mmCIF file of C-alpha atoms in Angstrom:
data_model
loop_
_atom_site.group_PDB
_atom_site.id
_atom_site.type_symbol
_atom_site.label_atom_id
_atom_site.label_comp_id
_atom_site.label_asym_id
_atom_site.label_seq_id
_atom_site.Cartn_x
_atom_site.Cartn_y
_atom_site.Cartn_z
ATOM 1 C CA UNK A 1 167.294 119.558 44.530
ATOM 2 C CA UNK A 2 165.457 116.251 44.373
ATOM 3 C CA UNK A 3 165.010 113.794 41.568
ATOM 4 C CA UNK A 4 161.318 113.062 41.075
ATOM 5 C CA UNK A 5 160.311 109.789 39.456
ATOM 6 C CA UNK A 6 156.608 109.456 38.782
ATOM 7 C CA UNK A 7 154.159 107.799 36.460
ATOM 8 C CA UNK A 8 151.895 110.632 35.291
ATOM 9 C CA UNK A 9 148.903 109.610 33.170
ATOM 10 C CA UNK A 10 150.759 106.476 32.116
ATOM 11 C CA UNK A 11 154.012 108.234 31.186
ATOM 12 C CA UNK A 12 157.215 107.706 33.125
ATOM 13 C CA UNK A 13 158.596 111.040 34.281
ATOM 14 C CA UNK A 14 162.028 111.792 35.712
ATOM 15 C CA UNK A 15 162.937 115.366 36.595
ATOM 16 C CA UNK A 16 165.158 117.141 39.080
ATOM 17 C CA UNK A 17 163.371 119.974 40.872
ATOM 18 C CA UNK A 18 163.841 122.095 44.035
ATOM 19 C CA UNK A 19 162.849 120.249 47.246
ATOM 20 C CA UNK A 20 160.022 122.700 47.957
ATOM 21 C CA UNK A 21 158.200 122.003 44.676
ATOM 22 C CA UNK A 22 154.523 121.302 45.220
ATOM 23 C CA UNK A 23 152.879 118.563 43.212
ATOM 24 C CA UNK A 24 150.542 121.169 41.647
ATOM 25 C CA UNK A 25 153.559 123.256 40.566
ATOM 26 C CA UNK A 26 155.319 120.158 39.262
ATOM 27 C CA UNK A 27 152.312 119.200 37.134
ATOM 28 C CA UNK A 28 151.537 122.689 35.849
ATOM 29 C CA UNK A 29 154.939 124.272 35.429
ATOM 30 C CA UNK A 30 157.303 121.374 34.862
ATOM 31 C CA UNK A 31 154.984 119.099 32.845
ATOM 32 C CA UNK A 32 152.676 121.785 31.379
ATOM 33 C CA UNK A 33 149.620 119.858 32.582
ATOM 34 C CA UNK A 34 147.577 122.962 33.310
ATOM 35 C CA UNK A 35 144.259 121.120 33.615
ATOM 36 C CA UNK A 36 144.986 120.811 37.333
ATOM 37 C CA UNK A 37 143.955 124.204 38.664
ATOM 38 C CA UNK A 38 145.217 126.178 41.630
ATOM 39 C CA UNK A 39 142.426 128.170 43.221
ATOM 40 C CA UNK A 40 142.695 129.075 46.882
ATOM 41 C CA UNK A 41 146.211 127.641 47.254
ATOM 42 C CA UNK A 42 145.387 126.876 50.906
ATOM 43 C CA UNK A 43 143.880 123.385 50.414
ATOM 44 C CA UNK A 44 140.271 124.435 50.845
ATOM 45 C CA UNK A 45 138.829 124.778 47.335
ATOM 46 C CA UNK A 46 139.779 121.427 45.784
ATOM 47 C CA UNK A 47 140.450 122.757 42.244
ATOM 48 C CA UNK A 48 143.834 121.017 42.435
ATOM 49 C CA UNK A 49 142.572 117.488 43.232
ATOM 50 C CA UNK A 50 144.431 114.699 41.427
ATOM 51 C CA UNK A 51 144.718 110.964 42.047
ATOM 52 C CA UNK A 52 147.862 109.534 43.593
ATOM 53 C CA UNK A 53 147.919 105.741 43.583
ATOM 54 C CA UNK A 54 144.167 105.830 43.026
ATOM 55 C CA UNK A 55 143.313 108.103 45.969
ATOM 56 C CA UNK A 56 142.230 111.720 45.563
ATOM 57 C CA UNK A 57 144.346 114.379 47.210
ATOM 58 C CA UNK A 58 145.011 118.084 46.993
ATOM 59 C CA UNK A 59 148.111 118.583 44.895
ATOM 60 C CA UNK A 60 148.679 122.144 46.180
ATOM 61 C CA UNK A 61 149.305 120.713 49.656
ATOM 62 C CA UNK A 62 151.563 117.840 48.652
ATOM 63 C CA UNK A 63 155.265 117.975 47.905
ATOM 64 C CA UNK A 64 156.275 116.372 44.632
ATOM 65 C CA UNK A 65 159.183 114.819 46.524
ATOM 66 C CA UNK A 66 157.083 113.043 49.109
ATOM 67 C CA UNK A 67 154.934 110.808 46.880
ATOM 68 C CA UNK A 68 157.987 108.993 45.507
ATOM 69 C CA UNK A 69 157.396 106.648 42.526
ATOM 70 C CA UNK A 70 153.630 107.083 42.702
ATOM 71 C CA UNK A 71 151.124 106.718 39.893
ATOM 72 C CA UNK A 72 149.502 110.101 39.316
ATOM 73 C CA UNK A 73 146.353 110.686 37.290
ATOM 74 C CA UNK A 74 145.274 114.211 36.350
ATOM 75 C CA UNK A 75 142.225 115.433 34.440
ATOM 76 C CA UNK A 76 144.267 115.104 31.228
ATOM 77 C CA UNK A 77 144.678 111.383 31.874
ATOM 78 C CA UNK A 78 140.977 110.531 31.928
ATOM 79 C CA UNK A 79 140.103 110.428 28.235
ATOM 80 C CA UNK A 80 140.732 107.180 26.376
ATOM 81 C CA UNK A 81 141.369 107.257 22.594
ATOM 82 C CA UNK A 82 139.737 110.658 22.241
ATOM 83 C CA UNK A 83 136.656 109.617 24.229
ATOM 84 C CA UNK A 84 135.756 111.442 27.405
ATOM 85 C CA UNK A 85 135.538 109.642 30.720
ATOM 86 C CA UNK A 86 131.897 108.890 31.746
ATOM 87 C CA UNK A 87 132.228 111.478 34.536
ATOM 88 C CA UNK A 88 133.299 114.134 32.036
ATOM 89 C CA UNK A 89 130.407 113.142 29.732
ATOM 90 C CA UNK A 90 127.991 113.422 32.653
ATOM 91 C CA UNK A 91 129.252 116.902 33.609
ATOM 92 C CA UNK A 92 128.748 117.973 29.974
ATOM 93 C CA UNK A 93 125.300 116.419 29.682
ATOM 94 C CA UNK A 94 123.953 117.738 32.993
ATOM 95 C CA UNK A 95 125.547 121.198 32.702
ATOM 96 C CA UNK A 96 127.662 120.459 35.771
ATOM 97 C CA UNK A 97 129.908 123.433 35.066
ATOM 98 C CA UNK A 98 129.562 127.136 34.563
ATOM 99 C CA UNK A 99 132.911 128.934 34.486
ATOM 100 C CA UNK A 100 134.666 125.567 34.677
ATOM 101 C CA UNK A 101 137.428 126.544 37.068
ATOM 102 C CA UNK A 102 136.492 124.040 39.785
ATOM 103 C CA UNK A 103 135.557 121.300 37.292
ATOM 104 C CA UNK A 104 138.854 119.364 37.076
ATOM 105 C CA UNK A 105 138.908 118.992 40.863
ATOM 106 C CA UNK A 106 135.200 118.154 41.031
ATOM 107 C CA UNK A 107 135.591 115.457 38.370
ATOM 108 C CA UNK A 108 138.660 113.886 39.995
ATOM 109 C CA UNK A 109 137.052 113.945 43.436
ATOM 110 C CA UNK A 110 133.757 112.509 42.159
ATOM 111 C CA UNK A 111 135.524 109.633 40.377
ATOM 112 C CA UNK A 112 137.169 108.718 43.691
ATOM 113 C CA UNK A 113 133.735 108.738 45.341
ATOM 114 C CA UNK A 114 132.238 106.339 42.791
ATOM 115 C CA UNK A 115 135.166 103.977 43.288
ATOM 116 C CA UNK A 116 134.202 103.695 46.951
ATOM 117 C CA UNK A 117 130.444 104.051 46.656
ATOM 118 C CA UNK A 118 128.949 102.972 43.332
ATOM 119 C CA UNK A 119 125.509 104.378 43.970
ATOM 120 C CA UNK A 120 125.730 107.397 46.277
ATOM 121 C CA UNK A 121 122.700 109.352 47.451
ATOM 122 C CA UNK A 122 122.467 113.120 46.926
ATOM 123 C CA UNK A 123 123.532 113.613 50.537
ATOM 124 C CA UNK A 124 126.509 111.298 50.184
ATOM 125 C CA UNK A 125 127.604 113.172 47.044
ATOM 126 C CA UNK A 126 127.306 116.550 48.808
ATOM 127 C CA UNK A 127 129.131 115.206 51.830
ATOM 128 C CA UNK A 128 131.963 113.822 49.696
ATOM 129 C CA UNK A 129 132.338 117.064 47.713
ATOM 130 C CA UNK A 130 132.839 118.974 50.978
ATOM 131 C CA UNK A 131 136.396 119.795 49.929
ATOM 132 C CA UNK A 132 135.488 121.101 46.469
ATOM 133 C CA UNK A 133 134.149 124.618 46.207
ATOM 134 C CA UNK A 134 132.270 125.999 43.189
ATOM 135 C CA UNK A 135 132.083 129.776 43.392
ATOM 136 C CA UNK A 136 129.487 129.863 40.610
ATOM 137 C CA UNK A 137 127.540 127.837 43.218
ATOM 138 C CA UNK A 138 126.385 125.424 40.537
ATOM 139 C CA UNK A 139 126.082 122.583 43.009
ATOM 140 C CA UNK A 140 122.656 121.264 41.939
ATOM 141 C CA UNK A 141 123.903 120.311 38.505
ATOM 142 C CA UNK A 142 127.189 119.011 39.832
ATOM 143 C CA UNK A 143 125.292 116.602 42.078
ATOM 144 C CA UNK A 144 123.051 115.692 39.137
ATOM 145 C CA UNK A 145 126.142 115.021 37.009
ATOM 146 C CA UNK A 146 127.676 112.692 39.602
ATOM 147 C CA UNK A 147 124.321 110.871 39.854
ATOM 148 C CA UNK A 148 124.202 110.544 36.063
ATOM 149 C CA UNK A 149 127.765 109.198 36.000
ATOM 150 C CA UNK A 150 126.965 106.674 38.724
ATOM 151 C CA UNK A 151 124.364 105.116 36.429
ATOM 152 C CA UNK A 152 126.961 104.798 33.637
ATOM 153 C CA UNK A 153 130.082 103.696 35.482
ATOM 154 C CA UNK B 1 157.247 128.901 50.033
ATOM 155 C CA UNK B 2 160.822 129.350 51.249
ATOM 156 C CA UNK B 3 163.334 126.717 50.230
ATOM 157 C CA UNK B 4 164.240 123.795 52.482
ATOM 158 C CA UNK B 5 166.002 120.469 52.313
ATOM 159 C CA UNK B 6 163.704 117.475 52.079
ATOM 160 C CA UNK B 7 164.759 114.260 53.821
ATOM 161 C CA UNK B 8 162.957 110.950 53.988
ATOM 162 C CA UNK B 9 163.800 109.082 57.198
ATOM 163 C CA UNK B 10 164.046 105.270 57.300
ATOM 164 C CA UNK B 11 163.416 104.934 61.032
ATOM 165 C CA UNK B 12 162.746 107.002 64.156
ATOM 166 C CA UNK B 13 166.422 107.067 65.018
ATOM 167 C CA UNK B 14 167.367 108.630 61.701
ATOM 168 C CA UNK B 15 164.449 111.098 61.906
ATOM 169 C CA UNK B 16 165.547 112.197 65.346
ATOM 170 C CA UNK B 17 169.178 112.496 64.264
ATOM 171 C CA UNK B 18 168.240 114.706 61.300
ATOM 172 C CA UNK B 19 166.174 117.049 63.437
ATOM 173 C CA UNK B 20 167.446 120.395 64.682
ATOM 174 C CA UNK B 21 166.076 123.621 66.110
ATOM 175 C CA UNK B 22 165.235 124.593 62.533
ATOM 176 C CA UNK B 23 163.460 121.459 61.283
ATOM 177 C CA UNK B 24 160.002 119.924 61.229
ATOM 178 C CA UNK B 25 158.741 116.374 60.873
ATOM 179 C CA UNK B 26 156.400 115.897 57.934
ATOM 180 C CA UNK B 27 153.597 113.343 57.955
ATOM 181 C CA UNK B 28 150.425 114.258 56.045
ATOM 182 C CA UNK B 29 151.483 117.888 55.872
ATOM 183 C CA UNK B 30 147.909 119.147 56.095
ATOM 184 C CA UNK B 31 148.955 121.950 58.430
ATOM 185 C CA UNK B 32 152.719 122.094 57.977
ATOM 186 C CA UNK B 33 152.601 122.746 54.224
ATOM 187 C CA UNK B 34 149.882 125.441 54.291
ATOM 188 C CA UNK B 35 151.715 127.135 57.208
ATOM 189 C CA UNK B 36 154.921 127.209 55.183
ATOM 190 C CA UNK B 37 153.125 128.442 52.070
ATOM 191 C CA UNK B 38 151.544 131.284 54.038
ATOM 192 C CA UNK B 39 154.902 132.209 55.497
ATOM 193 C CA UNK B 40 153.737 131.456 59.054
ATOM 194 C CA UNK B 41 156.518 128.907 59.430
ATOM 195 C CA UNK B 42 159.789 128.167 57.691
ATOM 196 C CA UNK B 43 162.328 125.409 58.249
ATOM 197 C CA UNK B 44 165.767 124.536 56.988
ATOM 198 C CA UNK B 45 165.018 120.829 56.980
ATOM 199 C CA UNK B 46 161.788 118.916 56.417
ATOM 200 C CA UNK B 47 162.001 115.345 57.645
ATOM 201 C CA UNK B 48 159.413 113.096 56.046
ATOM 202 C CA UNK B 49 158.426 110.266 58.413
ATOM 203 C CA UNK B 50 155.834 108.578 56.173
ATOM 204 C CA UNK B 51 158.385 106.022 55.037
ATOM 205 C CA UNK B 52 158.877 104.661 58.566
ATOM 206 C CA UNK B 53 156.779 101.491 58.439
ATOM 207 C CA UNK B 54 156.688 101.008 62.195
ATOM 208 C CA UNK B 55 154.769 104.258 62.666
ATOM 209 C CA UNK B 56 151.696 103.201 60.711
ATOM 210 C CA UNK B 57 148.917 100.784 61.605
ATOM 211 C CA UNK B 58 146.222 99.911 64.128
ATOM 212 C CA UNK B 59 146.422 97.329 66.905
ATOM 213 C CA UNK B 60 143.410 96.465 69.033
ATOM 214 C CA UNK B 61 143.350 94.407 72.204
ATOM 215 C CA UNK B 62 140.524 94.038 74.717
ATOM 216 C CA UNK B 63 141.590 97.054 76.741
ATOM 217 C CA UNK B 64 143.288 99.332 74.267
ATOM 218 C CA UNK B 65 143.482 100.587 70.723
ATOM 219 C CA UNK B 66 146.976 101.546 69.604
ATOM 220 C CA UNK B 67 147.205 103.717 66.506
ATOM 221 C CA UNK B 68 150.531 104.460 64.818
ATOM 222 C CA UNK B 69 151.416 108.124 64.416
ATOM 223 C CA UNK B 70 151.334 108.209 60.605
ATOM 224 C CA UNK B 71 148.031 106.333 60.350
ATOM 225 C CA UNK B 72 145.724 108.425 58.169
ATOM 226 C CA UNK B 73 142.278 109.641 59.231
ATOM 227 C CA UNK B 74 140.669 107.560 56.467
ATOM 228 C CA UNK B 75 142.301 104.412 57.868
ATOM 229 C CA UNK B 76 140.957 105.061 61.370
ATOM 230 C CA UNK B 77 137.510 105.950 59.974
ATOM 231 C CA UNK B 78 137.327 102.733 57.939
ATOM 232 C CA UNK B 79 138.967 100.349 60.431
ATOM 233 C CA UNK B 80 136.596 97.522 61.384
ATOM 234 C CA UNK B 81 138.611 96.959 64.541
ATOM 235 C CA UNK B 82 138.321 100.594 65.677
ATOM 236 C CA UNK B 83 134.613 100.676 64.790
ATOM 237 C CA UNK B 84 134.090 97.635 66.985
ATOM 238 C CA UNK B 85 136.256 98.654 69.946
ATOM 239 C CA UNK B 86 135.620 102.436 70.087
ATOM 240 C CA UNK B 87 132.988 103.390 67.486
ATOM 241 C CA UNK B 88 133.088 107.063 68.522
ATOM 242 C CA UNK B 89 136.775 107.251 67.558
ATOM 243 C CA UNK B 90 136.109 106.004 64.014
ATOM 244 C CA UNK B 91 133.243 108.484 63.712
ATOM 245 C CA UNK B 92 135.464 111.328 64.896
ATOM 246 C CA UNK B 93 138.030 110.472 62.193
ATOM 247 C CA UNK B 94 135.289 110.386 59.564
ATOM 248 C CA UNK B 95 134.285 113.944 60.484
ATOM 249 C CA UNK B 96 137.708 115.549 60.068
ATOM 250 C CA UNK B 97 138.101 118.022 57.170
ATOM 251 C CA UNK B 98 137.145 116.584 53.796
ATOM 252 C CA UNK B 99 137.934 113.301 51.983
ATOM 253 C CA UNK B 100 141.198 114.595 50.524
ATOM 254 C CA UNK B 101 142.375 115.792 53.945
ATOM 255 C CA UNK B 102 141.403 112.434 55.462
ATOM 256 C CA UNK B 103 143.349 110.660 52.692
ATOM 257 C CA UNK B 104 146.491 112.463 53.767
ATOM 258 C CA UNK B 105 146.249 113.830 57.318
ATOM 259 C CA UNK B 106 147.529 111.712 60.206
ATOM 260 C CA UNK B 107 146.643 111.260 63.863
ATOM 261 C CA UNK B 108 150.190 112.001 65.033
ATOM 262 C CA UNK B 109 150.288 115.210 63.022
ATOM 263 C CA UNK B 110 146.978 116.337 64.438
ATOM 264 C CA UNK B 111 147.979 115.927 68.063
ATOM 265 C CA UNK B 112 151.518 117.259 67.586
ATOM 266 C CA UNK B 113 150.008 120.436 66.110
ATOM 267 C CA UNK B 114 147.423 120.694 68.920
ATOM 268 C CA UNK B 115 145.147 123.143 67.151
ATOM 269 C CA UNK B 116 142.663 124.528 69.718
ATOM 270 C CA UNK B 117 139.799 123.342 67.487
ATOM 271 C CA UNK B 118 141.191 119.994 66.337
ATOM 272 C CA UNK B 119 139.190 116.829 66.973
ATOM 273 C CA UNK B 120 141.805 114.245 67.951
ATOM 274 C CA UNK B 121 143.123 115.994 71.089
ATOM 275 C CA UNK B 122 139.680 115.579 72.674
ATOM 276 C CA UNK B 123 139.771 111.845 71.906
ATOM 277 C CA UNK B 124 143.172 111.564 73.570
ATOM 278 C CA UNK B 125 141.994 113.288 76.746
ATOM 279 C CA UNK B 126 138.596 111.527 76.943
ATOM 280 C CA UNK B 127 140.017 108.090 76.205
ATOM 281 C CA UNK B 128 142.811 108.590 78.756
ATOM 282 C CA UNK B 129 145.397 107.993 76.044
ATOM 283 C CA UNK B 130 149.110 107.485 76.387
ATOM 284 C CA UNK B 131 151.300 109.124 73.747
ATOM 285 C CA UNK B 132 154.262 106.908 72.878
ATOM 286 C CA UNK B 133 157.273 108.827 71.611
ATOM 287 C CA UNK B 134 160.743 107.638 70.626
ATOM 288 C CA UNK B 135 161.876 108.699 74.119
ATOM 289 C CA UNK B 136 159.042 108.103 76.600
ATOM 290 C CA UNK B 137 155.356 107.634 77.279
ATOM 291 C CA UNK B 138 153.271 110.728 78.066
ATOM 292 C CA UNK B 139 149.759 110.761 79.521
ATOM 293 C CA UNK B 140 147.322 112.776 77.407
ATOM 294 C CA UNK B 141 146.404 114.900 80.416
ATOM 295 C CA UNK B 142 150.041 116.062 80.524
ATOM 296 C CA UNK B 143 150.659 116.152 76.766
ATOM 297 C CA UNK B 144 148.498 119.106 75.680
ATOM 298 C CA UNK B 145 150.123 122.173 77.209
ATOM 299 C CA UNK B 146 148.447 125.148 75.554
ATOM 300 C CA UNK B 147 147.547 126.691 72.232
ATOM 301 C CA UNK B 148 149.561 124.811 69.554
ATOM 302 C CA UNK B 149 151.820 123.657 72.378
ATOM 303 C CA UNK B 150 152.580 120.123 73.581
ATOM 304 C CA UNK B 151 154.994 118.399 75.953
ATOM 305 C CA UNK B 152 157.091 117.238 72.971
ATOM 306 C CA UNK B 153 160.728 118.288 73.049
ATOM 307 C CA UNK B 154 162.677 119.271 69.955
ATOM 308 C CA UNK B 155 163.454 116.132 67.979
ATOM 309 C CA UNK B 156 161.014 114.015 69.955
ATOM 310 C CA UNK B 157 158.815 112.012 67.634
ATOM 311 C CA UNK B 158 155.353 110.602 68.319
ATOM 312 C CA UNK B 159 155.325 106.908 67.424
ATOM 313 C CA UNK B 160 151.839 105.826 68.497
ATOM 314 C CA UNK B 161 148.815 106.745 70.571
ATOM 315 C CA UNK B 162 147.326 104.205 72.958
ATOM 316 C CA UNK B 163 143.625 104.738 73.718
ATOM 317 C CA UNK B 164 141.792 103.066 76.592
ATOM 318 C CA UNK B 165 138.613 101.288 75.516
ATOM 319 C CA UNK B 166 135.796 102.890 77.553
ATOM 320 C CA UNK B 167 132.497 101.325 78.604
ATOM 321 C CA UNK B 168 130.740 103.768 76.335
ATOM 322 C CA UNK B 169 131.565 107.017 74.586
ATOM 323 C CA UNK B 170 130.463 109.591 72.049
ATOM 324 C CA UNK B 171 131.971 112.633 70.324
ATOM 325 C CA UNK B 172 129.645 115.449 69.309
ATOM 326 C CA UNK B 173 130.938 118.490 67.516
ATOM 327 C CA UNK B 174 129.342 121.654 66.289
ATOM 328 C CA UNK B 175 131.428 122.181 63.163
ATOM 329 C CA UNK B 176 132.203 125.516 61.610
ATOM 330 C CA UNK B 177 130.180 125.233 58.380
ATOM 331 C CA UNK B 178 133.120 126.319 56.210
ATOM 332 C CA UNK B 179 136.210 124.731 57.738
ATOM 333 C CA UNK B 180 134.582 121.780 59.558
ATOM 334 C CA UNK B 181 136.834 122.529 62.518
ATOM 335 C CA UNK B 182 134.986 122.342 65.832
ATOM 336 C CA UNK B 183 133.406 125.563 67.094
ATOM 337 C CA UNK B 184 132.953 123.302 70.090
ATOM 338 C CA UNK B 185 133.434 119.532 70.258
ATOM 339 C CA UNK B 186 132.724 117.412 73.307
ATOM 340 C CA UNK B 187 133.982 113.868 73.783
ATOM 341 C CA UNK B 188 132.274 112.035 76.629
ATOM 342 C CA UNK B 189 133.780 108.714 77.730
ATOM 343 C CA UNK B 190 132.486 106.588 80.598
ATOM 344 C CA UNK B 191 135.289 104.483 82.011
ATOM 345 C CA UNK B 192 135.122 101.933 84.813
ATOM 346 C CA UNK B 193 136.769 104.385 87.194
ATOM 347 C CA UNK B 194 134.942 107.559 86.128
ATOM 348 C CA UNK B 195 133.715 109.760 83.318
ATOM 349 C CA UNK B 196 135.858 112.180 81.304
ATOM 350 C CA UNK B 197 134.323 115.082 79.379
ATOM 351 C CA UNK B 198 136.986 116.393 76.992
ATOM 352 C CA UNK B 199 136.232 119.687 75.308
ATOM 353 C CA UNK B 200 137.856 121.102 72.176
ATOM 354 C CA UNK B 201 137.278 124.451 70.475
ATOM 355 C CA UNK B 202 136.065 126.215 73.607
ATOM 356 C CA UNK B 203 139.381 127.250 75.188
ATOM 357 C CA UNK B 204 142.913 127.822 73.833
ATOM 358 C CA UNK B 205 143.641 124.155 74.564
ATOM 359 C CA UNK B 206 141.645 120.935 74.945
ATOM 360 C CA UNK B 207 140.617 120.274 78.573
ATOM 361 C CA UNK B 208 138.662 117.885 80.778
ATOM 362 C CA UNK B 209 135.627 119.746 82.097
ATOM 363 C CA UNK B 210 135.661 118.717 85.760
ATOM 364 C CA UNK B 211 132.190 120.164 86.528
ATOM 365 C CA UNK B 212 130.540 118.132 83.786
ATOM 366 C CA UNK B 213 132.595 115.018 84.574
ATOM 367 C CA UNK B 214 131.650 115.214 88.253
ATOM 368 C CA UNK B 215 127.950 115.641 87.535
ATOM 369 C CA UNK B 216 127.996 112.699 85.127
ATOM 370 C CA UNK B 217 129.936 110.583 87.612
ATOM 371 C CA UNK B 218 127.155 110.814 90.141
ATOM 372 C CA UNK B 219 124.421 110.359 87.546
ATOM 373 C CA UNK B 220 125.243 109.476 83.947
ATOM 374 C CA UNK B 221 122.303 111.135 82.242
ATOM 375 C CA UNK B 222 121.709 114.198 80.069
ATOM 376 C CA UNK B 223 119.330 115.498 82.725
ATOM 377 C CA UNK B 224 122.072 115.704 85.321
ATOM 378 C CA UNK B 225 123.955 118.356 83.284
ATOM 379 C CA UNK B 226 120.979 120.055 81.674
ATOM 380 C CA UNK B 227 121.012 123.827 82.225
ATOM 381 C CA UNK B 228 124.469 123.841 83.841
ATOM 382 C CA UNK B 229 126.185 127.230 83.580
ATOM 383 C CA UNK B 230 129.904 127.033 82.810
ATOM 384 C CA UNK B 231 132.338 129.860 83.421
ATOM 385 C CA UNK B 232 132.922 131.651 80.102
ATOM 386 C CA UNK B 233 135.620 134.146 81.103
ATOM 387 C CA UNK B 234 138.473 131.943 79.819
ATOM 388 C CA UNK B 235 136.692 130.720 76.699
ATOM 389 C CA UNK B 236 137.507 131.626 73.086
ATOM 390 C CA UNK B 237 135.578 134.453 71.504
ATOM 391 C CA UNK B 238 135.712 135.213 67.766
ATOM 392 C CA UNK B 239 133.533 136.119 64.797
ATOM 393 C CA UNK B 240 132.088 132.598 64.783
ATOM 394 C CA UNK B 241 130.969 132.401 68.404
ATOM 395 C CA UNK B 242 131.199 134.482 71.562
ATOM 396 C CA UNK B 243 132.582 133.036 74.796
ATOM 397 C CA UNK B 244 129.086 132.889 76.342
ATOM 398 C CA UNK B 245 127.767 131.084 73.266
ATOM 399 C CA UNK B 246 130.607 128.569 73.480
ATOM 400 C CA UNK B 247 130.029 127.999 77.211
ATOM 401 C CA UNK B 248 126.420 127.135 76.493
ATOM 402 C CA UNK B 249 127.361 125.024 73.461
ATOM 403 C CA UNK B 250 129.696 122.863 75.577
ATOM 404 C CA UNK B 251 126.739 121.804 77.757
ATOM 405 C CA UNK B 252 124.500 121.240 74.700
ATOM 406 C CA UNK B 253 127.096 119.079 72.953
ATOM 407 C CA UNK B 254 127.835 117.193 76.195
ATOM 408 C CA UNK B 255 124.123 116.407 76.564
ATOM 409 C CA UNK B 256 123.990 115.177 72.972
ATOM 410 C CA UNK B 257 127.046 113.012 73.603
ATOM 411 C CA UNK B 258 125.574 111.455 76.756
ATOM 412 C CA UNK B 259 122.335 110.725 74.903
ATOM 413 C CA UNK B 260 124.277 109.124 72.040
ATOM 414 C CA UNK B 261 126.356 106.929 74.380
#
């Protein structure tokens, strides 16, 4: 067993869990933050993307134990005082989701992109979202949503 | 995933001491964790080496670029020093996996795993690298032994990889459209004392294609290798590409690399 100390969406968390606990399992099953989805479970689909110390990563391929004391942000941590994050607004406005399963990962990944590249081209957006798969294949509107968000953020 | 004991090592000595015949070192975990989840591998002890400060970072001198084992792909891709000294190496790192894999995966992990389609092994061979471990220094040409097999002994830990700065170089890969692993990747590097053409994805293990290297040594131009027929009998064949297709692709990618040099 390992004691995990993390800051998740601004809350200090301390829990003792088995050493083999994945970050995605820790978030979903120990903290009930089920907005982080588990799709392929083999680190290809990106539904599980969260931010750890500001960088996006796949939480289904990360041990909770090995990010010690990190600051974690999940999809639940984006809204401020009941107001959606500009990226969430943009996905809503541009119909950037169909079934919605991939959306949390798409949103978290896209926010990381805009941190590094404020005004990405369509190609740069598609290239960045390489690790996020939408099986509704709604990519056109996802790209449009990221574009829309880039004009607001 | 089966249960294991997680350890975080402070230094190489401690990491080595903790290791056993039933343990694995953990850096980015981009292969180790999926392998364990799929039940392809299981260990009693997982020894995290990310906390060992000495193993991370990039040092560039006139003749060499030394990259610490736990340096992430994103750090190599974005390093101004690497871009200046060996631009093809930074570009290779930028083409690995996806952004989240590059944010986590490490150079040491990639070469220790020695996937037949991984990118970094070709850089090591083409750039005549020396692999520094906690016990010795190993030349790249002797490091990659076979499919998922290296010269590393149990408990031996990669600390850094030392690349030789070539006169010019380029890495050209034909990525699998889904996984971004190389169907075939060719790294051409022209050094003062000769050219190395390192090929990944084509055979069970990265190799220096002597026929292509020889042809480029006498005349460093795409024309000199154009239309060359390579032996395909020992090349990989799968649903993505037949052996004959791969043999042809090696020459195509090598030509592209020479043109991009």
